[in-house]
mmCIF file of C-alpha atoms in Angstrom:
data_model
loop_
_atom_site.group_PDB
_atom_site.id
_atom_site.type_symbol
_atom_site.label_atom_id
_atom_site.label_comp_id
_atom_site.label_asym_id
_atom_site.label_seq_id
_atom_site.Cartn_x
_atom_site.Cartn_y
_atom_site.Cartn_z
ATOM 1 C CA UNK A 1 165.257 44.434 -74.205
ATOM 2 C CA UNK A 2 161.792 44.638 -73.556
ATOM 3 C CA UNK A 3 159.448 43.777 -76.206
ATOM 4 C CA UNK A 4 156.608 45.934 -77.230
ATOM 5 C CA UNK A 5 154.169 43.481 -75.965
ATOM 6 C CA UNK A 6 155.648 43.614 -72.456
ATOM 7 C CA UNK A 7 155.318 47.331 -72.559
ATOM 8 C CA UNK A 8 151.733 47.144 -73.568
ATOM 9 C CA UNK A 9 151.003 44.632 -70.840
ATOM 10 C CA UNK A 10 152.813 46.788 -68.338
ATOM 11 C CA UNK A 11 150.944 49.793 -69.552
ATOM 12 C CA UNK A 12 147.712 48.033 -69.363
ATOM 13 C CA UNK A 13 147.962 47.158 -65.724
ATOM 14 C CA UNK A 14 146.470 49.425 -63.204
ATOM 15 C CA UNK A 15 149.481 50.072 -61.127
ATOM 16 C CA UNK A 16 149.636 53.103 -58.858
ATOM 17 C CA UNK A 17 153.113 54.632 -59.065
ATOM 18 C CA UNK A 18 152.808 56.213 -55.627
ATOM 19 C CA UNK A 19 152.238 52.975 -53.743
ATOM 20 C CA UNK A 20 155.204 50.619 -53.629
ATOM 21 C CA UNK A 21 154.852 47.007 -54.420
ATOM 22 C CA UNK A 22 154.378 44.244 -51.849
ATOM 23 C CA UNK A 23 157.983 43.043 -51.854
ATOM 24 C CA UNK A 24 159.165 46.620 -51.350
ATOM 25 C CA UNK A 25 156.793 47.039 -48.448
ATOM 26 C CA UNK A 26 157.931 43.760 -46.909
ATOM 27 C CA UNK A 27 161.661 44.569 -47.152
ATOM 28 C CA UNK A 28 161.104 48.158 -46.013
ATOM 29 C CA UNK A 29 159.138 46.959 -42.962
ATOM 30 C CA UNK A 30 161.888 44.437 -42.048
ATOM 31 C CA UNK A 31 164.593 47.144 -42.356
ATOM 32 C CA UNK A 32 162.491 49.547 -40.291
ATOM 33 C CA UNK A 33 162.055 46.946 -37.528
ATOM 34 C CA UNK A 34 165.817 46.152 -37.541
ATOM 35 C CA UNK A 35 166.671 49.872 -37.327
ATOM 36 C CA UNK A 36 164.162 50.396 -34.491
ATOM 37 C CA UNK A 37 165.552 47.401 -32.563
ATOM 38 C CA UNK A 38 169.167 48.571 -33.049
ATOM 39 C CA UNK A 39 168.181 52.127 -32.089
ATOM 40 C CA UNK A 40 166.269 50.825 -29.046
ATOM 41 C CA UNK A 41 169.015 48.464 -27.895
ATOM 42 C CA UNK A 42 172.185 50.420 -28.778
ATOM 43 C CA UNK A 43 171.606 54.116 -29.442
ATOM 44 C CA UNK A 44 169.032 54.886 -26.756
ATOM 45 C CA UNK A 45 171.103 53.382 -23.854
ATOM 46 C CA UNK A 46 174.182 55.287 -25.008
ATOM 47 C CA UNK A 47 172.149 58.441 -25.350
ATOM 48 C CA UNK A 48 170.640 57.860 -21.889
ATOM 49 C CA UNK A 49 174.154 57.364 -20.390
ATOM 50 C CA UNK A 50 175.312 60.573 -22.044
ATOM 51 C CA UNK A 51 172.291 62.500 -20.759
ATOM 52 C CA UNK A 52 172.721 61.022 -17.235
ATOM 53 C CA UNK A 53 176.413 61.988 -17.198
ATOM 54 C CA UNK A 54 175.517 65.479 -18.347
ATOM 55 C CA UNK A 55 172.820 65.773 -15.650
ATOM 56 C CA UNK A 56 175.338 64.624 -13.005
ATOM 57 C CA UNK A 57 177.836 67.245 -14.188
ATOM 58 C CA UNK A 58 175.166 69.927 -14.056
ATOM 59 C CA UNK A 59 173.964 68.804 -10.609
ATOM 60 C CA UNK A 60 177.579 68.666 -9.398
ATOM 61 C CA UNK A 61 178.115 72.190 -10.711
ATOM 62 C CA UNK A 62 174.967 73.355 -8.948
ATOM 63 C CA UNK A 63 176.100 71.710 -5.689
ATOM 64 C CA UNK A 64 179.544 73.287 -6.050
ATOM 65 C CA UNK A 65 177.925 76.655 -6.680
ATOM 66 C CA UNK A 66 175.681 76.214 -3.640
ATOM 67 C CA UNK A 67 178.698 75.224 -1.510
ATOM 68 C CA UNK A 68 180.685 78.183 -2.833
ATOM 69 C CA UNK A 69 177.742 80.468 -2.127
ATOM 70 C CA UNK A 70 177.440 79.077 1.421
ATOM 71 C CA UNK A 71 181.186 79.537 1.962
ATOM 72 C CA UNK A 72 180.977 83.079 0.604
ATOM 73 C CA UNK A 73 178.064 83.828 2.939
ATOM 74 C CA UNK A 74 180.034 82.385 5.882
ATOM 75 C CA UNK A 75 183.089 84.419 4.879
ATOM 76 C CA UNK A 76 180.917 87.530 4.604
ATOM 77 C CA UNK A 77 179.461 86.857 8.057
ATOM 78 C CA UNK A 78 182.966 86.361 9.461
ATOM 79 C CA UNK A 79 184.141 89.556 7.757
ATOM 80 C CA UNK A 80 181.170 91.494 9.152
ATOM 81 C CA UNK A 81 181.872 90.060 12.615
ATOM 82 C CA UNK A 82 185.542 91.025 12.396
ATOM 83 C CA UNK A 83 184.572 94.466 11.122
ATOM 84 C CA UNK A 84 182.149 94.918 14.026
ATOM 85 C CA UNK A 85 184.850 93.741 16.464
ATOM 86 C CA UNK A 86 187.350 96.145 14.913
ATOM 87 C CA UNK A 87 184.881 99.017 15.159
ATOM 88 C CA UNK A 88 184.131 98.154 18.784
ATOM 89 C CA UNK A 89 187.848 97.987 19.573
ATOM 90 C CA UNK A 90 188.445 101.297 17.769
ATOM 91 C CA UNK A 91 185.660 102.892 19.811
ATOM 92 C CA UNK A 92 187.189 101.428 22.967
ATOM 93 C CA UNK A 93 190.622 102.781 22.022
ATOM 94 C CA UNK A 94 189.124 106.218 21.250
ATOM 95 C CA UNK A 95 187.324 106.238 24.602
ATOM 96 C CA UNK A 96 190.532 105.172 26.377
ATOM 97 C CA UNK A 97 192.422 107.945 24.555
ATOM 98 C CA UNK A 98 189.796 110.483 25.630
ATOM 99 C CA UNK A 99 190.019 109.254 29.212
ATOM 100 C CA UNK A 100 193.823 109.396 29.105
ATOM 101 C CA UNK A 101 193.739 112.866 27.553
ATOM 102 C CA UNK A 102 191.343 114.082 30.247
ATOM 103 C CA UNK A 103 193.497 112.540 32.980
ATOM 104 C CA UNK A 104 196.695 113.981 31.507
ATOM 105 C CA UNK A 105 195.002 117.364 31.106
ATOM 106 C CA UNK A 106 193.960 117.308 34.757
ATOM 107 C CA UNK A 107 197.470 116.245 35.808
ATOM 108 C CA UNK A 108 199.035 119.022 33.731
ATOM 109 C CA UNK A 109 196.539 121.538 35.123
ATOM 110 C CA UNK A 110 197.232 120.362 38.671
ATOM 111 C CA UNK A 111 200.996 120.516 38.053
ATOM 112 C CA UNK A 112 200.673 123.998 36.551
ATOM 113 C CA UNK A 113 198.529 125.111 39.496
ATOM 114 C CA UNK A 114 201.092 123.673 41.917
ATOM 115 C CA UNK A 115 203.905 125.420 40.039
ATOM 116 C CA UNK A 116 201.921 128.662 40.026
ATOM 117 C CA UNK A 117 201.204 128.319 43.765
ATOM 118 C CA UNK A 118 204.887 127.581 44.439
ATOM 119 C CA UNK A 119 206.008 130.557 42.318
ATOM 120 C CA UNK A 120 203.405 132.786 43.985
ATOM 121 C CA UNK A 121 204.511 131.664 47.443
ATOM 122 C CA UNK A 122 208.157 132.214 46.538
ATOM 123 C CA UNK A 123 207.308 135.656 45.142
ATOM 124 C CA UNK A 124 205.314 136.533 48.264
ATOM 125 C CA UNK A 125 208.191 135.361 50.429
ATOM 126 C CA UNK A 126 210.631 137.412 48.381
ATOM 127 C CA UNK A 127 208.310 140.439 48.471
ATOM 128 C CA UNK A 128 207.930 140.061 52.248
ATOM 129 C CA UNK A 129 211.715 139.779 52.621
ATOM 130 C CA UNK A 130 212.266 142.837 50.432
ATOM 131 C CA UNK A 131 209.543 144.692 52.339
ATOM 132 C CA UNK A 132 211.226 143.834 55.628
ATOM 133 C CA UNK A 133 214.598 144.850 54.175
ATOM 134 C CA UNK A 134 213.115 148.100 52.853
ATOM 135 C CA UNK A 135 211.397 148.675 56.201
ATOM 136 C CA UNK A 136 214.664 148.169 58.072
ATOM 137 C CA UNK A 137 216.495 150.389 55.612
ATOM 138 C CA UNK A 138 213.744 152.977 55.743
ATOM 139 C CA UNK A 139 213.635 152.810 59.522
ATOM 140 C CA UNK A 140 217.363 153.465 59.741
ATOM 141 C CA UNK A 141 217.209 156.306 57.228
ATOM 142 C CA UNK A 142 214.113 157.821 58.795
ATOM 143 C CA UNK A 143 215.816 157.455 62.160
ATOM 144 C CA UNK A 144 218.952 159.210 61.043
ATOM 145 C CA UNK A 145 216.904 161.916 59.340
ATOM 146 C CA UNK A 146 214.740 162.282 62.450
ATOM 147 C CA UNK A 147 217.840 162.581 64.640
ATOM 148 C CA UNK A 148 219.324 165.158 62.297
ATOM 149 C CA UNK A 149 216.056 167.056 62.280
ATOM 150 C CA UNK A 150 215.627 166.779 66.005
ATOM 151 C CA UNK A 151 219.226 167.956 66.463
ATOM 152 C CA UNK A 152 218.470 170.939 64.280
ATOM 153 C CA UNK A 153 215.240 171.749 66.145
ATOM 154 C CA UNK A 154 216.599 171.226 69.628
ATOM 155 C CA UNK A 155 219.849 172.784 68.781
ATOM 156 C CA UNK A 156 221.952 170.194 70.526
ATOM 157 C CA UNK A 157 223.680 167.133 69.212
ATOM 158 C CA UNK A 158 222.050 163.783 69.847
ATOM 159 C CA UNK A 159 225.087 161.582 69.814
ATOM 160 C CA UNK A 160 223.945 159.155 72.460
ATOM 161 C CA UNK A 161 222.820 156.079 70.522
ATOM 162 C CA UNK A 162 220.470 154.786 73.198
ATOM 163 C CA UNK A 163 218.746 158.138 73.507
ATOM 164 C CA UNK A 164 218.602 158.575 69.718
ATOM 165 C CA UNK A 165 217.287 155.075 69.262
ATOM 166 C CA UNK A 166 214.539 155.647 71.854
ATOM 167 C CA UNK A 167 213.506 158.893 70.133
ATOM 168 C CA UNK A 168 213.419 157.228 66.721
ATOM 169 C CA UNK A 169 211.387 154.292 68.036
ATOM 170 C CA UNK A 170 208.888 156.608 69.699
ATOM 171 C CA UNK A 171 208.618 158.693 66.523
ATOM 172 C CA UNK A 172 208.020 155.631 64.342
ATOM 173 C CA UNK A 173 205.482 154.227 66.808
ATOM 174 C CA UNK A 174 203.600 157.532 66.679
ATOM 175 C CA UNK A 175 203.658 157.402 62.849
ATOM 176 C CA UNK A 176 202.335 153.816 62.818
ATOM 177 C CA UNK A 177 199.588 154.744 65.290
ATOM 178 C CA UNK A 178 198.572 157.684 63.097
ATOM 179 C CA UNK A 179 198.511 155.386 60.038
ATOM 180 C CA UNK A 180 196.376 152.829 61.818
ATOM 181 C CA UNK A 181 193.936 155.424 63.104
ATOM 182 C CA UNK A 182 193.589 156.839 59.574
ATOM 183 C CA UNK A 183 193.102 153.353 58.114
ATOM 184 C CA UNK A 184 190.437 152.618 60.741
ATOM 185 C CA UNK A 185 188.348 155.703 59.773
#
């Protein structure tokens, strides 16, 4: 144990409790230098390698993102080109369809006109044939009526066919001449 005298001597010294002693400063400085050298030689290179690797990963990610963005832009350009081509082809197909529809419409109209002309011609031919048939029938009936009338007026029988036919023809010619003179006025 410490004697009282040692305590008095220790108490009598002017020692600042905040400042360490010289041996403590010497050993603390040596430890600080060793820690700085170890930190400088070991920790900092490892830390630098770690930071470099991290920077490479980040730069690689940025390059990948730039490449992906460039590919996406190229794909978008290709898509827009294909879309424009598709729209142009659709417009071409629509125009071709319009042209075909116009052509088909004209063909159908021409065919319908031809059919109408054919039907009209056939109807006119049939009408002309029926008119001629009616005219012949009417001529024979008018002739027989005219002969009967003439027989009644004259009072004698007109049985001679040649004579009756000549009278009927003359009568019908006179009727046609009267019709034409009335139509001319």
